[in-house]
Short mmCIF file of C-alpha atoms in Angstrom, two decimals:
data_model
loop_
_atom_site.label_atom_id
_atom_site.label_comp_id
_atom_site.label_asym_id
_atom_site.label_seq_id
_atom_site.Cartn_x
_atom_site.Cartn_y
_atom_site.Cartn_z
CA UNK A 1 211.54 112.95 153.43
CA UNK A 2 209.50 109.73 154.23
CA UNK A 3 208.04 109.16 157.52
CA UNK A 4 207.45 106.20 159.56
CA UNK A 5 205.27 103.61 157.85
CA UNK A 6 201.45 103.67 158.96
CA UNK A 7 200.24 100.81 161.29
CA UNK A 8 197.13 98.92 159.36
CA UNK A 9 194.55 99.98 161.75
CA UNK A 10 191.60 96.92 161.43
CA UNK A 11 187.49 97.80 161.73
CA UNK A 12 186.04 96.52 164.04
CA UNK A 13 184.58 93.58 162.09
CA UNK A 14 187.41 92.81 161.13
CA UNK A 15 188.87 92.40 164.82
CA UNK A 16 185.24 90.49 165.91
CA UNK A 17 185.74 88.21 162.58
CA UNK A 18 189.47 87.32 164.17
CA UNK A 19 187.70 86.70 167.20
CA UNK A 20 185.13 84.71 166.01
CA UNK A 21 187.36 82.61 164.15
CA UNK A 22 189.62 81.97 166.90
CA UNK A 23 186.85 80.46 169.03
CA UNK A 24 185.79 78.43 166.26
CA UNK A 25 189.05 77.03 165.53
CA UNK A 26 189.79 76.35 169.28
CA UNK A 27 186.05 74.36 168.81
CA UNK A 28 187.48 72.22 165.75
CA UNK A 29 190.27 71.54 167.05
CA UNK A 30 188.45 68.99 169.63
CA UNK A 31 187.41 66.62 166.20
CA UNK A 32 191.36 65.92 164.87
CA UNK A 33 192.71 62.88 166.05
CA UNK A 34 189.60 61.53 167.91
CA UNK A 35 188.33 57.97 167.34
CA UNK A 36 185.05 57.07 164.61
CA UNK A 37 183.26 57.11 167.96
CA UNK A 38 183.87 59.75 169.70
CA UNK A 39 183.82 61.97 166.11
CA UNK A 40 179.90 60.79 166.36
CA UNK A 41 178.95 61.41 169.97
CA UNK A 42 180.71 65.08 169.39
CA UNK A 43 178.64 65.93 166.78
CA UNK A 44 175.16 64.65 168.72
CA UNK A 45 172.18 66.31 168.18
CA UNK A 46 171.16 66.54 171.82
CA UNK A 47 167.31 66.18 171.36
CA UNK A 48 166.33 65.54 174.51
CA UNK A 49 167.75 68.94 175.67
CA UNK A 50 166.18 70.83 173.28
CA UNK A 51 163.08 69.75 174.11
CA UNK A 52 162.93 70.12 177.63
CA UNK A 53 164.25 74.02 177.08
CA UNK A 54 161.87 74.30 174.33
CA UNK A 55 159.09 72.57 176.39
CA UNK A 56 159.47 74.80 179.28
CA UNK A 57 159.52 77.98 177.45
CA UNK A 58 155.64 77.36 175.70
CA UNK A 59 155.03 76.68 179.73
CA UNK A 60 156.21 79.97 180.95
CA UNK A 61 159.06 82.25 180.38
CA UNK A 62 161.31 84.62 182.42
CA UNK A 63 159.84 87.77 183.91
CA UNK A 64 162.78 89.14 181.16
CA UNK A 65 160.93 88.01 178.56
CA UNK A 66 158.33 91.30 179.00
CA UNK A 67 160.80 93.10 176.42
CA UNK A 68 158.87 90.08 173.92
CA UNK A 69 155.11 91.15 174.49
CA UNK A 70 154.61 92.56 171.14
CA UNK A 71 156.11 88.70 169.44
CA UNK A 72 154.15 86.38 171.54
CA UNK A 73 152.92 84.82 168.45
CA UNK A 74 156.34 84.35 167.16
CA UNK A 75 157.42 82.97 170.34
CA UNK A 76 154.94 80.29 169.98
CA UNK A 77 155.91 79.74 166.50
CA UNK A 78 159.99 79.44 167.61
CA UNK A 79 158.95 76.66 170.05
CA UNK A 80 156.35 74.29 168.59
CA UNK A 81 158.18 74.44 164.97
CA UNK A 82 161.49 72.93 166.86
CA UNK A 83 159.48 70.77 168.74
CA UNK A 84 157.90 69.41 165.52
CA UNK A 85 161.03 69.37 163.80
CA UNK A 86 162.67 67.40 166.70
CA UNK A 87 159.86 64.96 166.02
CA UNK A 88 158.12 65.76 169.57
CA UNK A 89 154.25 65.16 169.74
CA UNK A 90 152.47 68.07 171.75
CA UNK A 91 150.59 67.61 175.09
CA UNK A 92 146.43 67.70 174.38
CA UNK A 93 146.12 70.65 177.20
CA UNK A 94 149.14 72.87 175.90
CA UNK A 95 147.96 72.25 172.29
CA UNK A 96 144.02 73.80 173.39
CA UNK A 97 146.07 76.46 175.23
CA UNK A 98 148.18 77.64 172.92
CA UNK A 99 144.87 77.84 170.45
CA UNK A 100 143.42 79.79 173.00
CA UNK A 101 145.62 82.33 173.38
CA UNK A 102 146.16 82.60 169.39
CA UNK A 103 142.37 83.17 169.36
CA UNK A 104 142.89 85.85 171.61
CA UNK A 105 145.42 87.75 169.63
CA UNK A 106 143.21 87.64 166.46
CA UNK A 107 141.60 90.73 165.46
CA UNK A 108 137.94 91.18 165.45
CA UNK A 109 138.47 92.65 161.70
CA UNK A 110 141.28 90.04 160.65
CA UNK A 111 144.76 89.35 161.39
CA UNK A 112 146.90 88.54 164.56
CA UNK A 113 148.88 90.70 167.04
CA UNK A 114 151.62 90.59 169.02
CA UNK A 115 148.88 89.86 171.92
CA UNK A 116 145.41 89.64 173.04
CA UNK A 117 144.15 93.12 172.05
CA UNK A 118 147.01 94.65 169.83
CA UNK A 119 146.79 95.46 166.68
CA UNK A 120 146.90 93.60 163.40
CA UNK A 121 150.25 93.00 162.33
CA UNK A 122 151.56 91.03 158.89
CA UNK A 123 154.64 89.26 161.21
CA UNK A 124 152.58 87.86 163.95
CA UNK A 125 149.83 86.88 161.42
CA UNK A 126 152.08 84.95 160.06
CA UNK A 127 154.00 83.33 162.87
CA UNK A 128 149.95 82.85 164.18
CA UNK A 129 148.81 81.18 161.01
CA UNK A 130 152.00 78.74 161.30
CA UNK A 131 151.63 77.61 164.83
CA UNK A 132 148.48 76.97 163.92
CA UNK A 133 148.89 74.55 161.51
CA UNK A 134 151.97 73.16 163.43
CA UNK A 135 149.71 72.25 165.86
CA UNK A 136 147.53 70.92 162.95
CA UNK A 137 144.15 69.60 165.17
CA UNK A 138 141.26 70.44 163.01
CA UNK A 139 140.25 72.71 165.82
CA UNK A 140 143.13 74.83 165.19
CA UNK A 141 142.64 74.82 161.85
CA UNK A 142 139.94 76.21 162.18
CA UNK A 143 140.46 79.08 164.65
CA UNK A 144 141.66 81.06 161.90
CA UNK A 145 138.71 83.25 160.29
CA UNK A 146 140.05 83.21 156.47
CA UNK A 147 137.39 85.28 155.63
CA UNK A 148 138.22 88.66 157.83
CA UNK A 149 142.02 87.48 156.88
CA UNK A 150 141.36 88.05 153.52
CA UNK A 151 139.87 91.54 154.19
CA UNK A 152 142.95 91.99 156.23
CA UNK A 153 145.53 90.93 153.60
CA UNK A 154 143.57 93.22 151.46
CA UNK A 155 143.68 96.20 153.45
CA UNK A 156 147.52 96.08 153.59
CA UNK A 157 147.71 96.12 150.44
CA UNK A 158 149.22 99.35 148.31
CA UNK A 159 148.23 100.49 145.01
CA UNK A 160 152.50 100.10 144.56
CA UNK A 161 152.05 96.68 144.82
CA UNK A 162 153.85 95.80 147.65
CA UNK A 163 152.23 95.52 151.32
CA UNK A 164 152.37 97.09 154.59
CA UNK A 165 152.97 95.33 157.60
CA UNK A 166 150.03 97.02 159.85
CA UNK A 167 148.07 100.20 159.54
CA UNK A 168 149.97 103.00 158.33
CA UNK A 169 152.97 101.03 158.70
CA UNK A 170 156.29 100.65 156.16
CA UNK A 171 156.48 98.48 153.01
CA UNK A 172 159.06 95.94 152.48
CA UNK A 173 159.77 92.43 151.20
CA UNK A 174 158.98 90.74 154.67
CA UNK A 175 155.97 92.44 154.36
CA UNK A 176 154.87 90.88 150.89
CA UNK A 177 156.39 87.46 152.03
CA UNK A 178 154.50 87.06 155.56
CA UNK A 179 151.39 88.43 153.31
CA UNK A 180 151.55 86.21 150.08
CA UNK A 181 152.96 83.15 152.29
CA UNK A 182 149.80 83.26 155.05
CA UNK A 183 147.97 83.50 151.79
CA UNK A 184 148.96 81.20 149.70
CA UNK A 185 149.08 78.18 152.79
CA UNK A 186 145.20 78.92 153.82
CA UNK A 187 144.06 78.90 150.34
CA UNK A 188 143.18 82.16 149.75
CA UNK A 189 145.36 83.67 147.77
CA UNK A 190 144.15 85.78 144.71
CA UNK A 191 145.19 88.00 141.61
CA UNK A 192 144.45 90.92 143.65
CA UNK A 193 147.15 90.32 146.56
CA UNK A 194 149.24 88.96 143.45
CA UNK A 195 149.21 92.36 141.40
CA UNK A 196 152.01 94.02 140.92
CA UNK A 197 154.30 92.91 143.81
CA UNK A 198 156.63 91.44 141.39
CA UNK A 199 157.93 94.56 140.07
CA UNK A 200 158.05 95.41 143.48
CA UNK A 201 160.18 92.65 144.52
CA UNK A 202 162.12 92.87 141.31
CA UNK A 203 163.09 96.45 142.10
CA UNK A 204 164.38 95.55 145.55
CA UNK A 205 167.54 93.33 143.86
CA UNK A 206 170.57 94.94 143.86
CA UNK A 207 173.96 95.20 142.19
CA UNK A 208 175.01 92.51 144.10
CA UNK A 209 172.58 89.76 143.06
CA UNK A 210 170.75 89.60 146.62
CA UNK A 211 167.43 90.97 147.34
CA UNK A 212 166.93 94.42 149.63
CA UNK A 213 164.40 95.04 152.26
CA UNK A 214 163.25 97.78 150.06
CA UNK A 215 164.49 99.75 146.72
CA UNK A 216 167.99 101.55 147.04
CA UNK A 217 169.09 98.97 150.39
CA UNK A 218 171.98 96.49 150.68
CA UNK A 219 170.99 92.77 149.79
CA UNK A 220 170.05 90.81 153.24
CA UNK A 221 169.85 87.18 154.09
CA UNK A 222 166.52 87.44 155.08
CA UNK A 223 164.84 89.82 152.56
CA UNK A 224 166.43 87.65 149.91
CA UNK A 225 164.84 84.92 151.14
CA UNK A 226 161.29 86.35 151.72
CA UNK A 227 161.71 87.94 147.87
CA UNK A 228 162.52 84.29 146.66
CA UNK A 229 160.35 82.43 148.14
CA UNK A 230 157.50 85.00 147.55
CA UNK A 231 158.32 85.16 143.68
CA UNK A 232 158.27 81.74 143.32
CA UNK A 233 154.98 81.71 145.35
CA UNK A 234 153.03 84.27 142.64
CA UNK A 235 154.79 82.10 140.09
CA UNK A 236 157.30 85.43 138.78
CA UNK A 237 160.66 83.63 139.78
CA UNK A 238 161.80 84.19 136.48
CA UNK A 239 161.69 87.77 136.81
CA UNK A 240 164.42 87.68 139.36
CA UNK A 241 168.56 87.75 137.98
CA UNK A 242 168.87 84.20 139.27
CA UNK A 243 172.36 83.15 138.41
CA UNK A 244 173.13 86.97 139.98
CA UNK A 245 171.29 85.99 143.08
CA UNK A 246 173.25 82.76 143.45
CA UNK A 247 176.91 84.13 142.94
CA UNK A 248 175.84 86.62 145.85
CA UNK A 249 174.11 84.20 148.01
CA UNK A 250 177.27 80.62 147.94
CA UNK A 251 179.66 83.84 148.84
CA UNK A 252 177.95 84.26 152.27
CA UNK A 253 179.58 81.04 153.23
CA UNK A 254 182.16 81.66 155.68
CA UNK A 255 185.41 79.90 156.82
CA UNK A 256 183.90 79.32 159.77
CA UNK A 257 180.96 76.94 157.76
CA UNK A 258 178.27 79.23 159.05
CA UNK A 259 176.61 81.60 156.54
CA UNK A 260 176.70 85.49 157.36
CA UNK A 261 173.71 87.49 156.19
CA UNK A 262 175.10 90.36 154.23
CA UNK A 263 178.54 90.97 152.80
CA UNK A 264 181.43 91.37 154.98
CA UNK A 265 179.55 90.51 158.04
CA UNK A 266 179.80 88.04 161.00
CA UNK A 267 178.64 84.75 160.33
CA UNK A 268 174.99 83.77 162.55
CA UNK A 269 173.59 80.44 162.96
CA UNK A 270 169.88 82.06 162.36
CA UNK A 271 171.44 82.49 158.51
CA UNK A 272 171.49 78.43 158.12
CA UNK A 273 167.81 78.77 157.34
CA UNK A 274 167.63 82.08 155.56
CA UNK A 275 170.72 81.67 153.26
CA UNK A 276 170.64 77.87 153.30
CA UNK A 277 166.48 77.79 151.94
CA UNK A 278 167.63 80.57 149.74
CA UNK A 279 170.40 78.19 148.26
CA UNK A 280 168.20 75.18 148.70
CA UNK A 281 165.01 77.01 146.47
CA UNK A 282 167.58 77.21 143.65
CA UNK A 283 167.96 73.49 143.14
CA UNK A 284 164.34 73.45 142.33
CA UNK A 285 164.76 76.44 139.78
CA UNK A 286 167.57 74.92 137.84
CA UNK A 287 165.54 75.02 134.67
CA UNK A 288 164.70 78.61 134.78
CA UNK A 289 168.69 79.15 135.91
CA UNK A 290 169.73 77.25 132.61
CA UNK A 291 167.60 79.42 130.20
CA UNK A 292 168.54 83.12 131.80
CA UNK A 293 172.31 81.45 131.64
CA UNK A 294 171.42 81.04 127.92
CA UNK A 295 170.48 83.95 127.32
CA UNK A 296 172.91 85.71 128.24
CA UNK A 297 175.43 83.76 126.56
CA UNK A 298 173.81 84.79 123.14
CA UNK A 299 173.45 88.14 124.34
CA UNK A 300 169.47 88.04 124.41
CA UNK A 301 169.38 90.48 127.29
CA UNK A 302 165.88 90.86 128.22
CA UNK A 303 164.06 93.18 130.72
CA UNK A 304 163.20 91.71 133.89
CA UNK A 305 159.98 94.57 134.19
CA UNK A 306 158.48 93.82 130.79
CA UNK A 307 158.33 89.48 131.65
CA UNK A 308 155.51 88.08 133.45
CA UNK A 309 155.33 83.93 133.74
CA UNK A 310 151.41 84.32 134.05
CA UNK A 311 149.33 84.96 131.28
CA UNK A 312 147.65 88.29 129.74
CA UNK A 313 144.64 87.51 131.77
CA UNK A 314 146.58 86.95 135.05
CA UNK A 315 146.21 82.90 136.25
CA UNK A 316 143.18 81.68 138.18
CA UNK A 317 142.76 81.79 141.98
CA UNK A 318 143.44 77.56 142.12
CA UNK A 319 147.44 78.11 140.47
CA UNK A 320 147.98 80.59 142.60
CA UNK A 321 147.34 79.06 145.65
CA UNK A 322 148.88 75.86 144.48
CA UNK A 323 152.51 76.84 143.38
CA UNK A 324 153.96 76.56 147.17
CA UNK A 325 152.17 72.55 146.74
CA UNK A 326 152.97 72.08 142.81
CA UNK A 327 156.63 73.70 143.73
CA UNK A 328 157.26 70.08 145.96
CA UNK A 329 157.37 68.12 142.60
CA UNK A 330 159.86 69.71 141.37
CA UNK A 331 163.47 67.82 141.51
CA UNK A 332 166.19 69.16 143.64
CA UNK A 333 168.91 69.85 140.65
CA UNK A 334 171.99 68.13 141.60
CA UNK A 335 174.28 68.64 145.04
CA UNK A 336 173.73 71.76 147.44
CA UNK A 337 175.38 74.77 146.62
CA UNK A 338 177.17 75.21 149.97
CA UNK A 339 179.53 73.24 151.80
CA UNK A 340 176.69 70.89 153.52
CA UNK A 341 178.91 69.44 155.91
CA UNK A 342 181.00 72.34 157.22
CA UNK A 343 177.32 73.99 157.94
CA UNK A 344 176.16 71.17 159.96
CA UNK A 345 179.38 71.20 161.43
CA UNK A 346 178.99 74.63 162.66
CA UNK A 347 175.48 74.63 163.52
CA UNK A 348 176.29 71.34 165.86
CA UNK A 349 179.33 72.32 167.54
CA UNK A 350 178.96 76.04 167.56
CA UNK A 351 175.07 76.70 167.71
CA UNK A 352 174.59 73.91 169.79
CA UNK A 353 173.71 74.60 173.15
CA UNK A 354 174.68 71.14 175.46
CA UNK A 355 172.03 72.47 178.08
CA UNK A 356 169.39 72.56 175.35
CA UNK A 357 168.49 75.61 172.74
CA UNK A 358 170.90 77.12 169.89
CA UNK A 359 172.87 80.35 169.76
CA UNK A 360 174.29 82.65 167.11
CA UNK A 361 177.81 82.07 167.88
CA UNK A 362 180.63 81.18 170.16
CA UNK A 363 180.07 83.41 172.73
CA UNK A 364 176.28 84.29 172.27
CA UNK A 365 173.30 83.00 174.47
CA UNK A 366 171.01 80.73 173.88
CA UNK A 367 167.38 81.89 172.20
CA UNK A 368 164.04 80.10 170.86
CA UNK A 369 164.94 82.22 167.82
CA UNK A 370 167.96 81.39 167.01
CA UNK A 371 167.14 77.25 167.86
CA UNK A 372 164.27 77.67 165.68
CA UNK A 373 166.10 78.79 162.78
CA UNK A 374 169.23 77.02 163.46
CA UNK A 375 166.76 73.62 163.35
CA UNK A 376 165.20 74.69 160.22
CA UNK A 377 168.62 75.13 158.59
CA UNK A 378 169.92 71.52 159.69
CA UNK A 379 166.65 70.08 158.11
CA UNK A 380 167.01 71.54 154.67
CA UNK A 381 171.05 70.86 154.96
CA UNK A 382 170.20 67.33 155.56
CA UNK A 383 167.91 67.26 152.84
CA UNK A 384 170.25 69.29 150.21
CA UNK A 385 171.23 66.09 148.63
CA UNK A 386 167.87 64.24 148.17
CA UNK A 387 166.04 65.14 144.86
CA UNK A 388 162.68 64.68 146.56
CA UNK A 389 161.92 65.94 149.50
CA UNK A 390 159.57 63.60 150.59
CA UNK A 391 162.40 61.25 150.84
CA UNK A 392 164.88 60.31 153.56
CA UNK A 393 168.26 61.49 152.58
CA UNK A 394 171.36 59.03 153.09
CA UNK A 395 172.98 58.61 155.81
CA UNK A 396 176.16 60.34 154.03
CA UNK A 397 173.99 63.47 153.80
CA UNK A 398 173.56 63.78 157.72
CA UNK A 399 176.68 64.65 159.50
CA UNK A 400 177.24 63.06 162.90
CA UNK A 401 174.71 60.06 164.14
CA UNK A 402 171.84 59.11 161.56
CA UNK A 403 169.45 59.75 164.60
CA UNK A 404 170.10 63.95 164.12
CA UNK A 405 168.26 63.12 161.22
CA UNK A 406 165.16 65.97 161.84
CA UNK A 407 161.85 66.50 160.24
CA UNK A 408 161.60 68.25 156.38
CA UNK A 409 160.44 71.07 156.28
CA UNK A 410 158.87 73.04 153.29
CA UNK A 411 161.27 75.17 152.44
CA UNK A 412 159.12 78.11 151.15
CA UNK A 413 156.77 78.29 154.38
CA UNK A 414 159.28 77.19 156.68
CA UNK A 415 156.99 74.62 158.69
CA UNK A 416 156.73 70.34 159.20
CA UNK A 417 156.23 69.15 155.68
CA UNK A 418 153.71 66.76 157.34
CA UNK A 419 152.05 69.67 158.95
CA UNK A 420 151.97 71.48 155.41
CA UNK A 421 149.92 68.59 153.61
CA UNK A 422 147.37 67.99 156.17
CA UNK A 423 146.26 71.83 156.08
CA UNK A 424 146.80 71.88 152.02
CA UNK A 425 144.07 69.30 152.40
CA UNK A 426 142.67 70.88 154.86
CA UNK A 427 142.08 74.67 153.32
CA UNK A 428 141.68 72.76 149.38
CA UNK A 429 138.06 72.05 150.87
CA UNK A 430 137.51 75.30 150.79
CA UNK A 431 138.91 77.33 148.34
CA UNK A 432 139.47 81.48 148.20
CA UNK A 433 136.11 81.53 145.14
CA UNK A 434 133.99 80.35 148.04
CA UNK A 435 135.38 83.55 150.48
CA UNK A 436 133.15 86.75 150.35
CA UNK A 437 135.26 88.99 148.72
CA UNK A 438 135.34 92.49 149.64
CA UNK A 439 134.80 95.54 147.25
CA UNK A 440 137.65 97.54 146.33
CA UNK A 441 136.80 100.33 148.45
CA UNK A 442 135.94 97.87 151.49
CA UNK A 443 139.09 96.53 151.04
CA UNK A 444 141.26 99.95 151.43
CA UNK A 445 143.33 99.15 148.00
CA UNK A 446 142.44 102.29 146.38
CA UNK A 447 144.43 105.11 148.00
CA UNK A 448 142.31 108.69 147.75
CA UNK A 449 144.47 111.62 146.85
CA UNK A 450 142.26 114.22 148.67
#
């Protein structure tokens, strides 16, 4: 005998995805049947917000911010790169403090840490090295000692390939990215850094097309991003399944218009940069897309470990440190592969904080990280339909006023493109050959077994 039928008991993403959805749908609802004009003042980047609450953060922050004292460099980098991207000059005295206190978080030996007097760490170099050159005075520029930087990036290097982001620390794809990226933008980038963290990278894709923090992991936004960008850095796209990486990354487009960053997950306005640059990087690969598409279609299967896109001899220090500028020229292949508008949509009305600052989600509090990110992902939206980047897009391409209309960014460093030619000029003065390199053994590349 048959019992009773079973209730459909729901996870509980399932029941936060209902009630994310709801609150999104009660936000949408406010645009049908509203005049031209109020559609546009509704979907108002509120600038002047933003900038005050960015503003007063770089000034001082909550005594709740303590839990942040290992990130101070990243906090910097949150708030000037949304200030620049809001198209906000920066105040002569904040600008010398804020180089101050980077100098004091740099390491005698090279690198920055989360503070004055931490350790070295391959994150808050990174975030360091950008607010540096968001800041982009010549004495900022050079406040960073490329030399012991090198020796640094060197010493975090494993004879695996990949990196380790501080002293004994783990190895993952953030770690090569915030490595080869601080590299590649201060000119010192070299076949050394370069060897072998392809295979690593390559080994970190999964089933599913995206890229893993490390081998045997489920594809996330953000490691997929930082394996994308950092192959295309060291010139080894092509070693990536591409058209697999795609098909994964358009489905992380939710109904909501926000991206999610892993499969069956909420949607996060944070995403908007790492999916969207993700998505946006492909237009500018379209050729190497076409010929792996190609290939498969007359069964030419080839194996991603035995390719290389450099020569036998490994390419010279200049091309290296030159893809992330040569990688500019490149045209943006058609449209954007995402929904353009429905992600500015949700990034404006529900990432948008009227008070100033972005958020997550409905629901969510406002963060420098997520405005940051949430910024960075309405630039390279609004930019998604312009072949050059260099370009204004049209005002079709920018949902709501023309005037939200924000800085580009460079989508594989994630700073002002402005910002990013002045220190290419900058650092192409003096290139890595001129460095002192350091030995092998000074370096700490070899590992001793014993």
């Amino acid at each position: 005998m048959e019992g009773p039928p079973r209730m459909s008991r729901l996870t509980v993403t399932q029941n936060e995805q209902a009630k994310v959805e709801d609150k999104v749908s009660d936000i949408y609802r406010v645009l049908v049947n509203v005049s031209p004009r109020a559609h546009s003042l509704i979907l108002e980047l509120w600038r002047d917000k933003h900038v005050e609450f960015l503003m007063r953060g770089l000034r001082m922050l909550a005594p709740s911010y303590h839990v942040l004292d290992a990130n101070r460099p990243w906090l910097c980098y949150w708030m000037l790169h949304s200030i620049a991207q809001l198209g906000e000059s920066f105040d002569p005295q904040l600008e010398e403090d804020v180089v101050d206190f980077l100098s004091r978080c740099q390491d005698p030996n090279g690198g920055y840490g989360g503070g004055p007097g931490q350790m070295p760490h391959l994150a808050t170099t990174y975030a360091a090295v950008n607010s540096l050159i968001t800041l982009g005075s010549e004495k900022a520029l050079m406040s960073i000692n490329r030399e012991k930087l090198c020796l640094f990036l060197l010493r975090m290097k494993d004879s695996s390939g990949a990196f380790r982001m501080h002293d004994a620390g783990e190895m993952d794809v953030r770690a090569s990215y915030t490595a080869i990226s601080v590299a590649s933008i201060l000119n010192i980038l070299d076949s050394e850094m370069v060897k072998n963290i392809g295979t690593f990278i390559v080994s970190c894709q999964t089933y599913e097309g995206g890229i893993a923090g490390e081998p045997n992991s489920e594809a996330h936004g953000g490691y997929t991003f930082c394996g994308l960008a950092t192959m295309i850095l060291i010139g080894e796209a092509d070693r990536l399944d591409l058209p697999s990486l795609i098909d994964w990354a358009v489905f992380r487009q939710g109904v909501e218009g926000g991206l999610q960053g892993r499969t069956n997950k909420l949607v996060d306005g944070c995403y908007s940069f790492w999916q969207g640059a993700v998505l946006g990087l492909m237009q500018r690969l379209a050729s190497i897309i076409s010929g792996q598409l190609r290939s498969l279609y007359v069964n030419e299967k080839q194996d991603a470990d035995n390719k290389t896109s450099v020569s036998a001899s490994g390419p010279s220090e200049g091309e290296l440190s030159s893809n992330g500028f040569s990688f500019l020229k490149t045209p943006s292949e058609g449209g954007p592969l995402y929904d353009s508008s429905a992600l500015q949509q949700y990034i404006l009305l529900c990432s948008q904080v009227l008070e100033g600052g972005f958020k997550d989600k409905p629901g969510k509090y406002r963060d420098h990280y997520h405005t940051c990110y949430c910024l960075s992902g309405l630039s390279v939206c609004q930019y998604s339909w312009s072949r050059d980047v260099n370009n204004p897009p049209l005002p079709t391409a920018v949902l709501g006023p023309y005037e939200n209309l924000l800085e580009p960014v460079h989508p594989l460093f994630n700073v002002v493109l402005d910002r990013y030619y002045k220190a290419h000029e900058f650092y192409a003065g003096s290139p890595s050959a001129n460095l002192t390199k350091p030995s092998m053994e000074e370096s700490g590349v070899m590992n001793f077994d014993g």
